Tab-separated table of N, CA and C in Angstrom:
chain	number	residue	atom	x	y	z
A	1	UNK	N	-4.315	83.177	237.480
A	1	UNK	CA	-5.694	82.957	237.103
A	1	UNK	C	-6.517	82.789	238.374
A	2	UNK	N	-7.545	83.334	238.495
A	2	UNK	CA	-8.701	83.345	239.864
A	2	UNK	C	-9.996	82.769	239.578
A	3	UNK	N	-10.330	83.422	238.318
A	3	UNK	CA	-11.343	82.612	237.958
A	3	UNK	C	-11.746	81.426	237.236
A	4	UNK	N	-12.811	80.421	236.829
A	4	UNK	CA	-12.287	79.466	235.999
A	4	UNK	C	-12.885	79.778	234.546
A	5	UNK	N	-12.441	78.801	233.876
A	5	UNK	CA	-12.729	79.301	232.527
A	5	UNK	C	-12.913	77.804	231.448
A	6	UNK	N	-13.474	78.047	230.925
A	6	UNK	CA	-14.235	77.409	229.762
A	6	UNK	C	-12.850	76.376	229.098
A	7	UNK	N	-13.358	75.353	229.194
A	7	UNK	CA	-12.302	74.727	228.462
A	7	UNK	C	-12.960	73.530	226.971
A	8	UNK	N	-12.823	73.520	226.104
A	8	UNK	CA	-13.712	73.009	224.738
A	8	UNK	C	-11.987	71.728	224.378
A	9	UNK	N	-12.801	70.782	224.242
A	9	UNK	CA	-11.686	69.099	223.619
A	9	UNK	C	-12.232	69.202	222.352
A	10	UNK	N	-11.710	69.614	221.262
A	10	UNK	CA	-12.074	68.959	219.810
A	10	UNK	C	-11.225	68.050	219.127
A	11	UNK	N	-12.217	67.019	218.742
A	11	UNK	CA	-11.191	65.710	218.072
A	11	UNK	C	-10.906	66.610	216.213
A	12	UNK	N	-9.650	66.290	216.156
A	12	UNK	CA	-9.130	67.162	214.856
A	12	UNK	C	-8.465	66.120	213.437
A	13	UNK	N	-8.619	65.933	212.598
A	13	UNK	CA	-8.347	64.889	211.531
A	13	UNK	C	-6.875	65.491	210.943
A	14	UNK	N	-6.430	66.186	211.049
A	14	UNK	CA	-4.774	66.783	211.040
A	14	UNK	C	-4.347	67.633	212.538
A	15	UNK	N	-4.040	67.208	212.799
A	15	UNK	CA	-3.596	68.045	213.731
A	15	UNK	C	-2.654	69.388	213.956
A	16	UNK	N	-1.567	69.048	212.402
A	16	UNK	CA	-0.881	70.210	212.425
A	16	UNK	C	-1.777	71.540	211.788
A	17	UNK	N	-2.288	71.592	210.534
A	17	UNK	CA	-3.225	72.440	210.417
A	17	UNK	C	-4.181	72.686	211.514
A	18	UNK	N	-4.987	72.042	212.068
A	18	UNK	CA	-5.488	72.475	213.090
A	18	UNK	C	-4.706	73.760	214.248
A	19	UNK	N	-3.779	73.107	214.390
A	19	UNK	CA	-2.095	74.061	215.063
A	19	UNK	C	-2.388	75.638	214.502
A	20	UNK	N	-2.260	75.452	213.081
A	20	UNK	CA	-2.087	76.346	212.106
A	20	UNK	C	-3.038	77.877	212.387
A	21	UNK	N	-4.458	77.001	212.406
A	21	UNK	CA	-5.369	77.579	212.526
A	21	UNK	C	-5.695	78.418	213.694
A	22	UNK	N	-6.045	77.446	214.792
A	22	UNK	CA	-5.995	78.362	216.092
A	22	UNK	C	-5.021	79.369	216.251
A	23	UNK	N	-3.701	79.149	216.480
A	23	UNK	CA	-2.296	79.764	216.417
A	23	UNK	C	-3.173	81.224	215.439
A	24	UNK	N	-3.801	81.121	214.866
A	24	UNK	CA	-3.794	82.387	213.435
A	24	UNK	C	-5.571	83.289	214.472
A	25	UNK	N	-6.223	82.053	215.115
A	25	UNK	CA	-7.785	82.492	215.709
A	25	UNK	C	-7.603	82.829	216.780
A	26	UNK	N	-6.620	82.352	217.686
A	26	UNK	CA	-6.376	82.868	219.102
A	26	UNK	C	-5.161	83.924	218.896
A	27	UNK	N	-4.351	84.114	217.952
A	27	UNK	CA	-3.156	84.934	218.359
A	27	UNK	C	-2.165	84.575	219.305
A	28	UNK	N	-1.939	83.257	219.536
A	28	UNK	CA	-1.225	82.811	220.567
A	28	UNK	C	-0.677	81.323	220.140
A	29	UNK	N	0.435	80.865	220.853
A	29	UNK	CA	0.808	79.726	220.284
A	29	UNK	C	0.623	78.787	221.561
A	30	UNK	N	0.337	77.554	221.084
A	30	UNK	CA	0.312	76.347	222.074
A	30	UNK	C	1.358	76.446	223.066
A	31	UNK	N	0.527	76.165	224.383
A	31	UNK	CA	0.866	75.614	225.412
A	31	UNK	C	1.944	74.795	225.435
A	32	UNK	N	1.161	73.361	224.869
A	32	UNK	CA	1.767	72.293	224.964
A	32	UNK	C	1.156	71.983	223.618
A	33	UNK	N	2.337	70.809	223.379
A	33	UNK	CA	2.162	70.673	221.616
A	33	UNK	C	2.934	68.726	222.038
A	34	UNK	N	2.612	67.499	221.399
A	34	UNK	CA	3.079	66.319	221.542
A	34	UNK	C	2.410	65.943	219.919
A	35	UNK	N	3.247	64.908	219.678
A	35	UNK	CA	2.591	64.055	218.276
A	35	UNK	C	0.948	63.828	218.316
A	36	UNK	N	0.379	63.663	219.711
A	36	UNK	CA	-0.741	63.399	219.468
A	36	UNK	C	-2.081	64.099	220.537
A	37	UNK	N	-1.149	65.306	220.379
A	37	UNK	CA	-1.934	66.241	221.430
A	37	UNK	C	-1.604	67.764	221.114
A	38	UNK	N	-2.191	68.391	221.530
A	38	UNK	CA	-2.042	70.392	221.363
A	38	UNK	C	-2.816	70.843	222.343
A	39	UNK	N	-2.356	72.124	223.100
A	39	UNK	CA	-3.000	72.886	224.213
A	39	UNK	C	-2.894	74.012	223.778
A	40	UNK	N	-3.859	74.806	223.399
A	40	UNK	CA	-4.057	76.245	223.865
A	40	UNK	C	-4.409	76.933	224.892
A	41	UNK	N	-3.826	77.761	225.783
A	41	UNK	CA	-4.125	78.114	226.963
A	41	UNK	C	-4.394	80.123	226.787
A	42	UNK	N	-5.030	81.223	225.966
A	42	UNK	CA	-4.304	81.958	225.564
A	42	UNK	C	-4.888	82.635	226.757
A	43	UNK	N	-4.664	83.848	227.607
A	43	UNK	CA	-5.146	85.181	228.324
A	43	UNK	C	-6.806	85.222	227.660
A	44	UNK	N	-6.483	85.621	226.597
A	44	UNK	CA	-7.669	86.591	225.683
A	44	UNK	C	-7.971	85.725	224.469
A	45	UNK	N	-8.924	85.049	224.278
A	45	UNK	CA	-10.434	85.057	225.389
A	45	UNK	C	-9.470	83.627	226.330
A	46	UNK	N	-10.192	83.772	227.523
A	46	UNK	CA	-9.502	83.132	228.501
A	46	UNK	C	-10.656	81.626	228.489
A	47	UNK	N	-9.698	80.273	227.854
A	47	UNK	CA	-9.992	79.246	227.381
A	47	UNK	C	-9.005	78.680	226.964
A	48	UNK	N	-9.181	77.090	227.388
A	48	UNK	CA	-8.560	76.164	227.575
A	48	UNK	C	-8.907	75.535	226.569
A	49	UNK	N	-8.427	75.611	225.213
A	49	UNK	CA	-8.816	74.514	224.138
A	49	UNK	C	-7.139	73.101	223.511
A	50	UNK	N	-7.799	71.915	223.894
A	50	UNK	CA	-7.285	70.912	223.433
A	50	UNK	C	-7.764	70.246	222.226
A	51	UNK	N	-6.744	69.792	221.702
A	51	UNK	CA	-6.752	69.221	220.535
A	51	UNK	C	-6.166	67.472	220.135
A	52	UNK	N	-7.023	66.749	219.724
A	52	UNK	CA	-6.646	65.486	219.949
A	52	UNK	C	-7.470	65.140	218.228
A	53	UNK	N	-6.459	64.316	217.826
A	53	UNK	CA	-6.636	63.636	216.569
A	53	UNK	C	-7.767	62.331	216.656
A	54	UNK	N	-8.343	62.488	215.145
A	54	UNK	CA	-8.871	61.048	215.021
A	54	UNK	C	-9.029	61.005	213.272
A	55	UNK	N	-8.959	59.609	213.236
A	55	UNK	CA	-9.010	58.995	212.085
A	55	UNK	C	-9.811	59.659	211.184
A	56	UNK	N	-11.051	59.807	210.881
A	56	UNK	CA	-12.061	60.618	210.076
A	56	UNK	C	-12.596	61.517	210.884
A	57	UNK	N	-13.365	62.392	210.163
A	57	UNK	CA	-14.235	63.280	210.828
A	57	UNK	C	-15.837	62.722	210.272
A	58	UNK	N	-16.501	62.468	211.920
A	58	UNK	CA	-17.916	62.558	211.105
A	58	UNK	C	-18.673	63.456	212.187
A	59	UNK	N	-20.179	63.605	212.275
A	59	UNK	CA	-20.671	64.725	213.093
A	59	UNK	C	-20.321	64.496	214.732
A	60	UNK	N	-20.452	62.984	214.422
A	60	UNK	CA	-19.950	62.226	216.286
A	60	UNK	C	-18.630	62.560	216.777
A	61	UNK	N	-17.852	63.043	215.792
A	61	UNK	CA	-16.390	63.233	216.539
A	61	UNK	C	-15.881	64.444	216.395
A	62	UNK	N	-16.163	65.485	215.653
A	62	UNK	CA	-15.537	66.843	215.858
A	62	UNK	C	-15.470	67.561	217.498
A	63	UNK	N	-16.421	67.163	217.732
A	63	UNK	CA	-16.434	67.688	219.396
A	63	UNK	C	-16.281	66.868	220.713
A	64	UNK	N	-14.790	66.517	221.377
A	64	UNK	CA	-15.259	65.629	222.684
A	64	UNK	C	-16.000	66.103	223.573
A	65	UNK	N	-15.809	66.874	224.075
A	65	UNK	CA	-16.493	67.392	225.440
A	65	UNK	C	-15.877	68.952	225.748
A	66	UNK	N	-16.489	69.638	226.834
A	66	UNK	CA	-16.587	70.608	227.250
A	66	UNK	C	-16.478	70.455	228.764
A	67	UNK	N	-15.526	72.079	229.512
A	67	UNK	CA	-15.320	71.605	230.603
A	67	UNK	C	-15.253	73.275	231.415
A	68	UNK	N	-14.875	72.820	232.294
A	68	UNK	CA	-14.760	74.023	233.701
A	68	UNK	C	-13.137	73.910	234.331
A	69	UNK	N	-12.625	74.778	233.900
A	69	UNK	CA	-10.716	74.481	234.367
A	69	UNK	C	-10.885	75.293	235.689
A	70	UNK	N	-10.957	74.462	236.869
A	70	UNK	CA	-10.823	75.557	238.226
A	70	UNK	C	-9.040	75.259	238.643
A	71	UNK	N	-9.086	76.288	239.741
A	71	UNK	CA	-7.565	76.188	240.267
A	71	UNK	C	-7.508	76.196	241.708
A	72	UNK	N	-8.554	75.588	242.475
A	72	UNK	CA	-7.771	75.173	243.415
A	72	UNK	C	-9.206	73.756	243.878
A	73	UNK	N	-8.334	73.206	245.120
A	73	UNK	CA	-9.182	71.948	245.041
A	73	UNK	C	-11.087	72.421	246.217
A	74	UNK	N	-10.720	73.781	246.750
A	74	UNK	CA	-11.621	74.372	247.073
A	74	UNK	C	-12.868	74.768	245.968
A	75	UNK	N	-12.691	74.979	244.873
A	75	UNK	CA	-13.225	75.315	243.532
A	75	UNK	C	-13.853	74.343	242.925
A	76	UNK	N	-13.431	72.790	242.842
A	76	UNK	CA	-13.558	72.081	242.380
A	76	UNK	C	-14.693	71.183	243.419
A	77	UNK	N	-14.750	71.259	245.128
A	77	UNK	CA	-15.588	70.869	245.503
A	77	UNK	C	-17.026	71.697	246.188
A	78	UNK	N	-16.678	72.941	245.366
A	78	UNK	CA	-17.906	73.915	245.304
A	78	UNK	C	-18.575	73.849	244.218
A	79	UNK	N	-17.821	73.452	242.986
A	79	UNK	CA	-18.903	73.092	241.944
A	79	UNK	C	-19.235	71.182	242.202
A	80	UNK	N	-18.314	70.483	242.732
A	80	UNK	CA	-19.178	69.308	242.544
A	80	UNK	C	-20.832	69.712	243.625
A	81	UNK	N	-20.097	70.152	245.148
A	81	UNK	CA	-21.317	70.000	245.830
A	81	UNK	C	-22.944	70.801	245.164
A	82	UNK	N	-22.426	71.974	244.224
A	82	UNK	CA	-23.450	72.809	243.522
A	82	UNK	C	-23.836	71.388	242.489
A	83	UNK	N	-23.576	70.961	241.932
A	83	UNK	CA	-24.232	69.645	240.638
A	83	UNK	C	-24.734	69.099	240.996
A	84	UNK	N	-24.267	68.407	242.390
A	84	UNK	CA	-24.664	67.574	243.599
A	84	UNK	C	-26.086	67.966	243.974
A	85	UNK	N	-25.946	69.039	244.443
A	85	UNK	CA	-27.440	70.035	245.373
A	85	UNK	C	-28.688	69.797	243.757
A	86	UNK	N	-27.922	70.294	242.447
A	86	UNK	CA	-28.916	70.245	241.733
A	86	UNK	C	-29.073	68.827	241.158
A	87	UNK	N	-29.193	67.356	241.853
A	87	UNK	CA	-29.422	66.634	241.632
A	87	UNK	C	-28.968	65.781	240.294
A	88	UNK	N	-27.833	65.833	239.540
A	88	UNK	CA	-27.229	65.645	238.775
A	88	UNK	C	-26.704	64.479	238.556
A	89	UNK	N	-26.668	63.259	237.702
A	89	UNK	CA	-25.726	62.294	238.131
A	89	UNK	C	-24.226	62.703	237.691
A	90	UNK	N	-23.328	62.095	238.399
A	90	UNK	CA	-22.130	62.839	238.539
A	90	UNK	C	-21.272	62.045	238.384
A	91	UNK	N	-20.139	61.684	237.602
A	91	UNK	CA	-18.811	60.667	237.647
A	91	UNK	C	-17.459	61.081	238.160
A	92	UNK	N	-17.448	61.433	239.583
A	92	UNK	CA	-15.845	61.522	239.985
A	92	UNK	C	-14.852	60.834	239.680
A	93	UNK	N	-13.150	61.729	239.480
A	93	UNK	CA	-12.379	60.878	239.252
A	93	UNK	C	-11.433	61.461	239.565
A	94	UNK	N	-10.577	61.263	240.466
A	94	UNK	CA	-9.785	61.521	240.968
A	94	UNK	C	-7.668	61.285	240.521
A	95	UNK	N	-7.278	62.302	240.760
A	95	UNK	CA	-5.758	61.701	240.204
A	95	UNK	C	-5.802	60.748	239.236
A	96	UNK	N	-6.014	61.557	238.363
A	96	UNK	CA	-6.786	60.466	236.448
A	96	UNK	C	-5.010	61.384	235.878
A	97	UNK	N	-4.468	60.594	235.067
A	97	UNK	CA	-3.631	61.077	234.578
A	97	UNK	C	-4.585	61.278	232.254
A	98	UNK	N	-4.820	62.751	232.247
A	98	UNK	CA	-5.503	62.449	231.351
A	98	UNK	C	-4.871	63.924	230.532
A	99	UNK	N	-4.967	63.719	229.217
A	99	UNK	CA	-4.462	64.912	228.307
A	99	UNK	C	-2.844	65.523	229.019
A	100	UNK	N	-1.960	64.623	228.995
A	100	UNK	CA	-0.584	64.825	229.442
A	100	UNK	C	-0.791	65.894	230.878
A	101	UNK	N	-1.661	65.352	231.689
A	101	UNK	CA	-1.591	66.211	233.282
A	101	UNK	C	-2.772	65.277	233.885
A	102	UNK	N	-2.168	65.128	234.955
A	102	UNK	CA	-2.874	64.857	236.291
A	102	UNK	C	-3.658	65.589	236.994
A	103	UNK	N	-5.511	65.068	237.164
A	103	UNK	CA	-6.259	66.056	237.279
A	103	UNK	C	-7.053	65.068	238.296
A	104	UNK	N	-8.155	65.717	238.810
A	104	UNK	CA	-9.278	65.242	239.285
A	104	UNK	C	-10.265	66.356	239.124
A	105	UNK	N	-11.670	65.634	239.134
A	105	UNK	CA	-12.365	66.017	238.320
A	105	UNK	C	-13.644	65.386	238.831
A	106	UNK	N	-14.250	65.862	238.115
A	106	UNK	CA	-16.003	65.409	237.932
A	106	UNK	C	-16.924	65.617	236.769
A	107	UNK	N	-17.397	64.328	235.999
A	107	UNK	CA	-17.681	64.574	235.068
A	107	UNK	C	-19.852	64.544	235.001
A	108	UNK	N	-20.401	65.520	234.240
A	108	UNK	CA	-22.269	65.257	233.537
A	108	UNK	C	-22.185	65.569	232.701
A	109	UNK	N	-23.371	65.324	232.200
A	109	UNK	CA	-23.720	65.727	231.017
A	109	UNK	C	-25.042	66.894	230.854
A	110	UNK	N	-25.073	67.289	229.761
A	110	UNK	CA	-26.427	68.408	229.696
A	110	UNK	C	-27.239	67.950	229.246
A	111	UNK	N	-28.235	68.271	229.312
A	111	UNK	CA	-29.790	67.588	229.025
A	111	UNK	C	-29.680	66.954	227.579
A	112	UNK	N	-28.999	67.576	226.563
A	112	UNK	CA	-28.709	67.562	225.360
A	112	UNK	C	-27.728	66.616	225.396
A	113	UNK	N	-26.740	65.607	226.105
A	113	UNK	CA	-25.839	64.548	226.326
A	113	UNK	C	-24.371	65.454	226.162
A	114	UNK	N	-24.458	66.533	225.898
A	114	UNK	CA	-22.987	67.079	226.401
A	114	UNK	C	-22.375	66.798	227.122
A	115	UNK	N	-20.761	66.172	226.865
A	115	UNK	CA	-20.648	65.652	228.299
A	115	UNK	C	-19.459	67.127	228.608
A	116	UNK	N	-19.291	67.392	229.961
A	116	UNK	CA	-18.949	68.529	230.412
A	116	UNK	C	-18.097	67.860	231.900
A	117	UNK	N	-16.842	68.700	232.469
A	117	UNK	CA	-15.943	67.860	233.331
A	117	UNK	C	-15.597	69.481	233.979
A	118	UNK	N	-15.276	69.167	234.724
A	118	UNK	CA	-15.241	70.139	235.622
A	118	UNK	C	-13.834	69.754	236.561
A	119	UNK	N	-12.843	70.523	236.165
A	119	UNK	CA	-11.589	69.645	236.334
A	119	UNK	C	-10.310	70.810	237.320
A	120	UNK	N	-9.403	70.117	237.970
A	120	UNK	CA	-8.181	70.786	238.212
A	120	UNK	C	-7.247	70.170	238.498
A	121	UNK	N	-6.377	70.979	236.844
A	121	UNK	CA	-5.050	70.050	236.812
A	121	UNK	C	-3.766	70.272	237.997
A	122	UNK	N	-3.097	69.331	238.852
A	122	UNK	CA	-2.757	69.169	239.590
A	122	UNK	C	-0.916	68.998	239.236
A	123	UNK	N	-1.078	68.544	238.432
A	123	UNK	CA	0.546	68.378	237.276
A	123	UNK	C	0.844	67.812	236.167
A	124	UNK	N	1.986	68.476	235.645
A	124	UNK	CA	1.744	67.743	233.995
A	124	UNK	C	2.337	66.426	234.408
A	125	UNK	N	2.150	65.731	233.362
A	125	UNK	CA	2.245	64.306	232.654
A	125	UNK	C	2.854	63.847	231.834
A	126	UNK	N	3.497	63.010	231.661
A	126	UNK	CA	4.447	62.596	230.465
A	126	UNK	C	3.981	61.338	229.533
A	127	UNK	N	2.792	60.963	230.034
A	127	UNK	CA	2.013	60.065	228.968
A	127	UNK	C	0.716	61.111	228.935
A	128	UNK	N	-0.096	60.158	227.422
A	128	UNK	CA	-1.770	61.140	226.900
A	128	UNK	C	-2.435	60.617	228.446
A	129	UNK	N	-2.805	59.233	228.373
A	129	UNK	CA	-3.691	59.085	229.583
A	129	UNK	C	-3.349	57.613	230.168
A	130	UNK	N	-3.787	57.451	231.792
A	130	UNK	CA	-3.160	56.310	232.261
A	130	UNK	C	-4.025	54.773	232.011
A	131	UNK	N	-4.662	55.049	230.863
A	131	UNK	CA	-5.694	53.847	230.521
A	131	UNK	C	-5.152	53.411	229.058
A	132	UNK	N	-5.372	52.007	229.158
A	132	UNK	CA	-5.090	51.380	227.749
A	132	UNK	C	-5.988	52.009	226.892
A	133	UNK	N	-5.411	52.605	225.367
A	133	UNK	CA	-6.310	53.011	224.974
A	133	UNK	C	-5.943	52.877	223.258
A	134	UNK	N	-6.720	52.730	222.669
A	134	UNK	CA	-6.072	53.027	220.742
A	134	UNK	C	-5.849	54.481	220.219
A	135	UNK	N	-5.381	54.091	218.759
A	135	UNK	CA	-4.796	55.611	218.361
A	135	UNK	C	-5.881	57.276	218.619
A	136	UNK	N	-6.873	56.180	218.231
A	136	UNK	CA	-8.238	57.395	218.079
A	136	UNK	C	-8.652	57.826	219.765
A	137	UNK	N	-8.111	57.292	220.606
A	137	UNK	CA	-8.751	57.123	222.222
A	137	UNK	C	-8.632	58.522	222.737
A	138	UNK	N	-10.001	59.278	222.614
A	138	UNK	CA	-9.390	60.632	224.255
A	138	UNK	C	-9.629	60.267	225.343
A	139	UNK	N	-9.168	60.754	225.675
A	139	UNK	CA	-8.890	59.723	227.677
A	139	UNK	C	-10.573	60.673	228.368
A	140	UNK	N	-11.438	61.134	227.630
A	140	UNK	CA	-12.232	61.812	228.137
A	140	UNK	C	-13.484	61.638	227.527
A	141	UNK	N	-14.930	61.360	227.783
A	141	UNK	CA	-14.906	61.028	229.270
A	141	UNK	C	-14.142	59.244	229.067
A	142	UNK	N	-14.227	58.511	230.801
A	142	UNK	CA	-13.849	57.685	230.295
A	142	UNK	C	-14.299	56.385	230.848
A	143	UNK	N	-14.165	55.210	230.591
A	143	UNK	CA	-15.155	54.234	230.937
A	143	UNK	C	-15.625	54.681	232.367
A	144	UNK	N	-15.236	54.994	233.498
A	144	UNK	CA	-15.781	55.300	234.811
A	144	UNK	C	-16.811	55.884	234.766
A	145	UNK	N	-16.562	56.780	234.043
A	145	UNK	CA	-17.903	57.924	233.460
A	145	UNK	C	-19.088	57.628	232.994
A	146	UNK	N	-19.056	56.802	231.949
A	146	UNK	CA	-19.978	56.369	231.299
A	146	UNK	C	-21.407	56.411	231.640
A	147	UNK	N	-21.420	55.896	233.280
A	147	UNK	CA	-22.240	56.270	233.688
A	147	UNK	C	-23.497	57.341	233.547
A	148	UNK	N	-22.582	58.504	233.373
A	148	UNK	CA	-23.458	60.271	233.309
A	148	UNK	C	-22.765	60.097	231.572
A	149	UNK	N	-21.915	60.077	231.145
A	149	UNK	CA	-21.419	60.581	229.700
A	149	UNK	C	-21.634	59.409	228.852
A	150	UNK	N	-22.417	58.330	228.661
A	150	UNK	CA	-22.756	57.573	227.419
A	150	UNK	C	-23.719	58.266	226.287
């Protein structure tokens, strides 16, 4: 991969149907798959979609956030310094162990409160995220953030 690509977090109220579904919309099967997590990574369309459970669905939770998957750490400080230049407030975070991989990152939001992360994963992970958190918790954004993503 050279370029980066679009990555979409939706919070999902089953998770295995959810599985079901993409698997049938992307033509491709998960990445990574855990009791309380799913990765789609497919070629075509080239996007990074995760999947993380929660208790109900209401309009506040179908969607966590939206992101920028770069691949190298050159990539990642050409778009912070570009957010930066356009005056942005910005939440860095560095070696965050978050969605079973170790990333650093930088998180804003869009005028509209989208919050959007701009990330490169560095290695997988064998826990969801390195913060105390409850069943419903995506490690994204996350209290550090709050700042730009409340």
């Amino acid at each position: 991969m050279t370029s980066p690509r679009i990555h979409v977090a939706l919070n999902v109220t089953n998770l295995q149907d959810s599985i079901a579904f993409y698997r049938a919309l992307l033509g491709a099967e998960p990445s990574k798959t855990r009791d309380d997590y799913a990765k789609f990574e497919p070629e075509s369309p080239p996007v990074h979609l995760s999947l993380s459970p929660v208790a109900e669905k209401t309009a506040e939770t179908r969607v966590s956030h939206f992101g920028v998957q770069v691949w190298s750490q050159d990539e990642l400080e050409t778009l912070r310094k570009r957010l930066t230049d356009a005056e942005l407030v910005l939440a860095p975070e560095d070696n965050v162990t978050c969605c079973y991989a170790v990333q650093d990152k930088v998180w804003v939001q869009d005028p509209d409160g989208n919050s959007w992360e701009v990330f490169l994963t560095k290695a997988d992970a064998d826990i969801h995220s390195d913060r105390n958190a409850g069943p419903d918790f995506d490690c994204c954004p996350t209290e550090e953030s709050k700042s730009c993503c409340s």
